Short mmCIF file of C-alpha atoms in Angstrom, two decimals:
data_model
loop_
_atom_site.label_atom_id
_atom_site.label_comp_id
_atom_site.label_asym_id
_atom_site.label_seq_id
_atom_site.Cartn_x
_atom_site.Cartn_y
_atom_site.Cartn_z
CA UNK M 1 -51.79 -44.43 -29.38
CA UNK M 2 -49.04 -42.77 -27.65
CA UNK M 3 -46.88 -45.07 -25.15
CA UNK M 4 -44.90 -43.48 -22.72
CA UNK M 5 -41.87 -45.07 -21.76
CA UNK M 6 -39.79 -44.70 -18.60
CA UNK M 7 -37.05 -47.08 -19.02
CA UNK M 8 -34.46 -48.00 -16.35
CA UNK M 9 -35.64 -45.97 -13.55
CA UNK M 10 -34.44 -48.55 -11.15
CA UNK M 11 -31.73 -49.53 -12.47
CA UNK M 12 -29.23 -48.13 -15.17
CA UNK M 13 -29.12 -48.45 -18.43
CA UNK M 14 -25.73 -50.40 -19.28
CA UNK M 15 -27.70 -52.88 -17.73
CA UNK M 16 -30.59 -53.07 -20.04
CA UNK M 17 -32.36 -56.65 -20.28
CA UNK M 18 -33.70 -55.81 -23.93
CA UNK M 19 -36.71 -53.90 -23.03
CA UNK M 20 -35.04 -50.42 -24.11
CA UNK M 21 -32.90 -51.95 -26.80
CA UNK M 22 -33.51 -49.52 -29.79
CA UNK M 23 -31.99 -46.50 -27.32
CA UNK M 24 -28.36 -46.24 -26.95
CA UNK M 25 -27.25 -47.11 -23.45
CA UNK M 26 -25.60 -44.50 -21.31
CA UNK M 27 -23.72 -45.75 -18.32
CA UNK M 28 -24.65 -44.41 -14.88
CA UNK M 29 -27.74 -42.41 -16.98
CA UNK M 30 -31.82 -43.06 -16.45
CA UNK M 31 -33.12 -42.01 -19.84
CA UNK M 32 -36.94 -41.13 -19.62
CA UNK M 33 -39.08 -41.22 -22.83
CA UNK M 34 -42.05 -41.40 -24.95
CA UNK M 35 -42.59 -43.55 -28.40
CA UNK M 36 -44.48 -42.07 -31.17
CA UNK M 37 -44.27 -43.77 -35.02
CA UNK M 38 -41.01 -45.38 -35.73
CA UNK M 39 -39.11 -43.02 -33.53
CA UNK M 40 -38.33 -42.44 -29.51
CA UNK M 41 -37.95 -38.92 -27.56
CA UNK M 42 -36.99 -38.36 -24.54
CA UNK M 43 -33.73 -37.38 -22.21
CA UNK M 44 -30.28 -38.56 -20.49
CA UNK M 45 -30.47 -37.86 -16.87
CA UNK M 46 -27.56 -38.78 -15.12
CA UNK M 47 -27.73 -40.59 -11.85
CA UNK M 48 -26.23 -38.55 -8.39
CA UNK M 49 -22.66 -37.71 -8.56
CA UNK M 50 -22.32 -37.75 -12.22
CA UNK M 51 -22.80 -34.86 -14.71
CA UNK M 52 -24.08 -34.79 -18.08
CA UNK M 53 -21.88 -33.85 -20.96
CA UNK M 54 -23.25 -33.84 -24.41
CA UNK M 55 -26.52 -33.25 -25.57
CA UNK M 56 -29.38 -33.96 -23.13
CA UNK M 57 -32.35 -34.35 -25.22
CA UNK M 58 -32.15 -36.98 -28.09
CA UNK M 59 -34.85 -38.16 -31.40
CA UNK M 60 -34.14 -41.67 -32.06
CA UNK M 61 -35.37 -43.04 -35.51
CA UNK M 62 -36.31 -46.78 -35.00
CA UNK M 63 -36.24 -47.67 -38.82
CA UNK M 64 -32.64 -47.04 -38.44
CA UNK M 65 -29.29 -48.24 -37.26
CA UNK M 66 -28.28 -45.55 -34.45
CA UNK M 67 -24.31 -44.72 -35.14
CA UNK M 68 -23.74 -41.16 -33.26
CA UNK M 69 -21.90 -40.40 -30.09
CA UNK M 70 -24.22 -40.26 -27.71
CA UNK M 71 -23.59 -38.02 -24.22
CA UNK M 72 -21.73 -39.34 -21.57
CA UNK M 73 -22.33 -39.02 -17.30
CA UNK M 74 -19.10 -38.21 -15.93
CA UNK M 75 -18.06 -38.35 -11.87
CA UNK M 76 -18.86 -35.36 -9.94
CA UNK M 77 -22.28 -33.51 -9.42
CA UNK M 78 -21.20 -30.27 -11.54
CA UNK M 79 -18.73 -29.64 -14.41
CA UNK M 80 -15.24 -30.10 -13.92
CA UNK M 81 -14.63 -26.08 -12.96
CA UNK M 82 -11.58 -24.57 -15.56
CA UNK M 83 -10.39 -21.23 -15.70
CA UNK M 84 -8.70 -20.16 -17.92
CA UNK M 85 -5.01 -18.80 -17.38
CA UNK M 86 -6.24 -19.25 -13.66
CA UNK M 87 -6.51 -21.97 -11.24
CA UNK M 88 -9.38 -23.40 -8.89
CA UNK M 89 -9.17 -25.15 -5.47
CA UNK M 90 -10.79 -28.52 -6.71
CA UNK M 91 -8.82 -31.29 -6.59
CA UNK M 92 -11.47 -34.17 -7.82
CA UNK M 93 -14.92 -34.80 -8.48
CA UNK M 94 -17.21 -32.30 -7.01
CA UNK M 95 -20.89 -33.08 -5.04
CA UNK M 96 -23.49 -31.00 -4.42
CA UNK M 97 -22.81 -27.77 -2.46
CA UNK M 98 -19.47 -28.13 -2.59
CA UNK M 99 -17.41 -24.68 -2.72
CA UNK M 100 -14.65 -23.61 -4.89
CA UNK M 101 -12.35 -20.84 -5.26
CA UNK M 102 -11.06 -19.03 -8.21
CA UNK M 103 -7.39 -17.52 -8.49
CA UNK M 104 -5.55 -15.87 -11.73
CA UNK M 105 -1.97 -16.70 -12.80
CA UNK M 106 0.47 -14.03 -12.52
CA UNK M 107 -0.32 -11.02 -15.06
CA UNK M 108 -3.79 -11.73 -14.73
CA UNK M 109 -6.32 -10.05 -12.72
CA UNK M 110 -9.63 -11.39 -11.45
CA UNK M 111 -12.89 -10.17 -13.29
CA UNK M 112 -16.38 -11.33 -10.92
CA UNK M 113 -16.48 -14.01 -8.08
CA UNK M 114 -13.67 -15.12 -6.83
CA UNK M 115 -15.65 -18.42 -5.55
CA UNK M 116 -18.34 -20.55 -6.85
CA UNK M 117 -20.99 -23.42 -5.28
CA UNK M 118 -22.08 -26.63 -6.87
CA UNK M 119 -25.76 -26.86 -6.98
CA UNK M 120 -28.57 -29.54 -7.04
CA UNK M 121 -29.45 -28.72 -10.77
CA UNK M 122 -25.92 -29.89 -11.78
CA UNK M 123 -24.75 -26.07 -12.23
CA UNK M 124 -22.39 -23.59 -10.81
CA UNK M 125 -23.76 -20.26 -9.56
CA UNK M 126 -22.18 -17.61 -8.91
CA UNK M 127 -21.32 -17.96 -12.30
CA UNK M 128 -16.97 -18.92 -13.03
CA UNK M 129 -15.29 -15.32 -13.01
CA UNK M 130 -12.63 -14.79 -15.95
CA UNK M 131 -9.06 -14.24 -15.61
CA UNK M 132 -8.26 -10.69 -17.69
CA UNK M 133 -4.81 -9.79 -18.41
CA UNK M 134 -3.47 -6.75 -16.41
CA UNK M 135 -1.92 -5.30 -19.99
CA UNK M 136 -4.49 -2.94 -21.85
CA UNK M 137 -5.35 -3.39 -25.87
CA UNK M 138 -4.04 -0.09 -27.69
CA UNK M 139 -6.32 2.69 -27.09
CA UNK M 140 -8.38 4.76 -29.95
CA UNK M 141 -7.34 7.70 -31.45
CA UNK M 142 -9.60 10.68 -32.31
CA UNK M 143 -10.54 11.91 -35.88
CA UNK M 144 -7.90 14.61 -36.77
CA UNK M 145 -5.82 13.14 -33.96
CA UNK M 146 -3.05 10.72 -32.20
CA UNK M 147 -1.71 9.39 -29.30
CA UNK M 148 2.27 9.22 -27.88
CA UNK M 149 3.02 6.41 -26.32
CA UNK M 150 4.09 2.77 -27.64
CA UNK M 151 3.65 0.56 -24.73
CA UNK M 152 0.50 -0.77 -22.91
CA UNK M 153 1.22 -2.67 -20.00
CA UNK M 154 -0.71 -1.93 -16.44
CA UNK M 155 0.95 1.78 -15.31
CA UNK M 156 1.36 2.31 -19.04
CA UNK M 157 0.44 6.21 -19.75
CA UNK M 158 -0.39 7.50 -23.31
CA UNK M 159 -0.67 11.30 -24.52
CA UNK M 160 -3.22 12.35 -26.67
CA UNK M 161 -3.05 15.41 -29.08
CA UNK M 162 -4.70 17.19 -32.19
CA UNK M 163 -3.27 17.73 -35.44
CA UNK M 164 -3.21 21.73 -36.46
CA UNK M 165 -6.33 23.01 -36.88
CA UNK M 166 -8.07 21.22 -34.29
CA UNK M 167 -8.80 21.44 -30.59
CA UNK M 168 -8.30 18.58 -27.77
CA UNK M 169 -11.66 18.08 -25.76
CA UNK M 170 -11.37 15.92 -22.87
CA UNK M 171 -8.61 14.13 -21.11
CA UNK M 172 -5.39 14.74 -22.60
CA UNK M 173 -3.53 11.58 -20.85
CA UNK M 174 -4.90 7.81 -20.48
CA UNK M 175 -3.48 5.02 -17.68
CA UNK M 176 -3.69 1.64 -18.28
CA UNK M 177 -5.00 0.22 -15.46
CA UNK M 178 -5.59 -3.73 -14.79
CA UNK M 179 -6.35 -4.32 -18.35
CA UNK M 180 -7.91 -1.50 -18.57
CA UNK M 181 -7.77 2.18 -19.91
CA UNK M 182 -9.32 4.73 -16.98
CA UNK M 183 -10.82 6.94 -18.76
CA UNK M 184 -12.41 6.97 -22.34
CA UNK M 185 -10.12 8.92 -25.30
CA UNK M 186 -10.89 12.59 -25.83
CA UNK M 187 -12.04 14.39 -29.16
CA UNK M 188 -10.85 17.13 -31.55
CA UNK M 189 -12.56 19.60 -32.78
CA UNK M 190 -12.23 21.97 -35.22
CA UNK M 191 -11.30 25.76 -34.45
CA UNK M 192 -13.87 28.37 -34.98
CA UNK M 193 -11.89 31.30 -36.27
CA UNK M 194 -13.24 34.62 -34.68
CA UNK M 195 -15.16 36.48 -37.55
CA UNK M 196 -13.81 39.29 -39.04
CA UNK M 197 -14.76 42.84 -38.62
CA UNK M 198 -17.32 44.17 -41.19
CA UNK M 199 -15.29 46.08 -43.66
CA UNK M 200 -16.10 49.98 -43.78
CA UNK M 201 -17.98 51.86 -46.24
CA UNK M 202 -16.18 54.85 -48.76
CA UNK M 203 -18.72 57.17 -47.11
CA UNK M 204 -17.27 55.63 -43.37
CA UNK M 205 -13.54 55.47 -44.30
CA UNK M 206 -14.27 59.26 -45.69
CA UNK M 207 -15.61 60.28 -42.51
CA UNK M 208 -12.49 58.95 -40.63
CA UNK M 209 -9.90 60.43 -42.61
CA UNK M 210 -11.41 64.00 -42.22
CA UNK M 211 -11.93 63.38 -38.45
CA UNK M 212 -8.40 62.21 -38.64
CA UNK M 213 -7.19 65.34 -40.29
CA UNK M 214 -5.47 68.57 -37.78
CA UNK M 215 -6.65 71.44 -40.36
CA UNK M 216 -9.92 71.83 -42.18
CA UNK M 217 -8.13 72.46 -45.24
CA UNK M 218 -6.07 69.02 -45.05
CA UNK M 219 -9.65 67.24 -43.57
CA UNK M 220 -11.63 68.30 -46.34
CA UNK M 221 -8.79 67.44 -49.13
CA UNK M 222 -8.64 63.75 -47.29
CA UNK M 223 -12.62 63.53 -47.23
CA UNK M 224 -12.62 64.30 -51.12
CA UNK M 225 -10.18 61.73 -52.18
CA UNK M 226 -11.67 58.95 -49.90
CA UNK M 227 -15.02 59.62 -51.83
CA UNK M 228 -13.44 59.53 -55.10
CA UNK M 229 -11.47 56.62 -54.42
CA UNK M 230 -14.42 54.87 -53.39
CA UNK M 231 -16.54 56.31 -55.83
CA UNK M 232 -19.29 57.84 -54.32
CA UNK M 233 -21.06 60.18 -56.13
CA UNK M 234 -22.01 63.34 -54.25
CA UNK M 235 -26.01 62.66 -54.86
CA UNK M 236 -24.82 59.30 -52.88
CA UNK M 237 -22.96 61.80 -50.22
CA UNK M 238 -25.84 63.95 -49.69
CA UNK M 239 -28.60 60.85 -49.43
CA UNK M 240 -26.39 59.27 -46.76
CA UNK M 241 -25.81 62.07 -44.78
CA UNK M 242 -29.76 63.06 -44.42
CA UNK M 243 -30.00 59.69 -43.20
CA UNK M 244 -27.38 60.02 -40.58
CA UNK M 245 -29.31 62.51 -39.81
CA UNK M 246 -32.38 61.16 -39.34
CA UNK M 247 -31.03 58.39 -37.11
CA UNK M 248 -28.96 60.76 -34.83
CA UNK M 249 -32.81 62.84 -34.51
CA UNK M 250 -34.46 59.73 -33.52
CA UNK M 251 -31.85 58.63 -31.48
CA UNK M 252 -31.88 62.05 -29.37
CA UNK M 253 -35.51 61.51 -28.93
CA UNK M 254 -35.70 58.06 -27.87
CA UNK M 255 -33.26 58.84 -24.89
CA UNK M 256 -35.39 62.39 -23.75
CA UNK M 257 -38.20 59.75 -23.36
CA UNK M 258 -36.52 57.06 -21.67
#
């Protein structure tokens, strides 16, 4: 049968009598438990003003000789608060509700709350802001591109191009701005060439070089050769033409309709 144990809720455990032996005292902790076969579960809770740091919850195996660090209660209700190339306004351990500010170092710029409260639970909320340096990491470059520019400090400006071929899409130049870059890199793309003009027929460049011609003689002399030199046949010549003739019939009728 399952025996719950609540050991040293009176009193602490570093001043166990023997009753709680088997489970590693914590000083200024309550540890609250249950025993099952050969083993013990439960938690450290520290008493007020002290915080927890280690591992709350803990197995102990009774058939054994306990040799691991256990977790340790520590002055102050919360966490000592630590920022990181920053600095807070605590000066010692902290109680419950107590408020703290947050302030960056110089070259560092303040990312989230720049305060924080102790609460009841032992935590800090809002949660510790972090202290981001004002210098930017190097930006990306584009496929089939580059930037100009080999320094990245806050004010720092960069210049994007394409290499030949290609087209820049989007912002051409990129600040550095408190650590950060204020806009996002730009793109190249490729360059659609404009297509090229459907390349004329014999039977069309014939037709232009007897237009093109001042006498019928010279016209007709032109028209020949073009059909030669393209070799059209004049069964080919005669075919086409009916054709053209055709369309230009239809064409005249369409528009004494419309």
């Amino acid at each position: 049968m399952l025996c719950w144990i609540v050991c040293c809720l009176i009193w602490l455990i570093s001043a166990f009598n023997g009753s709680c032996s088997e489970v590693p005292p914590v000083n200024n902790s309550v540890f609250v438990g249950k025993e099952t076969e050969n083993q013990i579960l439960g938690i450290y809770l520290c008493i007020k003003g002290y915080h927890l740091v280690g591992k709350q919850s803990w197995v102990f195996d009774l058939s054994k000789e306990w040799n691991a660090s256990v977790p340790e209660c520590h002055m102050g209700h919360c966490p000592d608060p630590v920022l990181e190339n920053g600095k807070t306004s605590s000066s010692g351990p902290v109680n419950a509700s107590d408020k703290i500010m947050f302030e960056c170092n110089d070259g560092y710029v303040l990312k989230g709350s720049n305060w924080s409260q102790c609460l009841e639970d032992h935590t800090w909320a809002p949660p510790f802001p972090v202290c981001k340096s004002r210098d930017c990491e190097p930006p990306g470059a584009p496929v089939h591109g580059y930037f100009e520019g080999g320094t990245f400090t806050s004010g720092s400006v960069v210049t994007y191009d394409c290499e030949d071929g290609y087209d820049l899409v989007g912002t051409q130049t990129l600040q550095c701005i408190d650590g950060e870059w204020n806009s996002s890199y730009p793109t190249c793309e490729s360059i659609q060439e404009a297509p090229k003009p459907a390349e004329q027929t014999a039977l069309e460049k014939a037709i232009l070089s007897f237009q093109e011609s001042k006498d019928l003689c010279s016209a007709t002399e032109n028209f020949v050769g073009r059909l030669k030199e393209g070799g059209v046949t004049m069964e080919e010549l005669k075919y086409s033409l009916e054709m053209k003739k055709i369309k230009l019939k239809a064409d005249i009728l369409l528009k004494g309709h419309s």
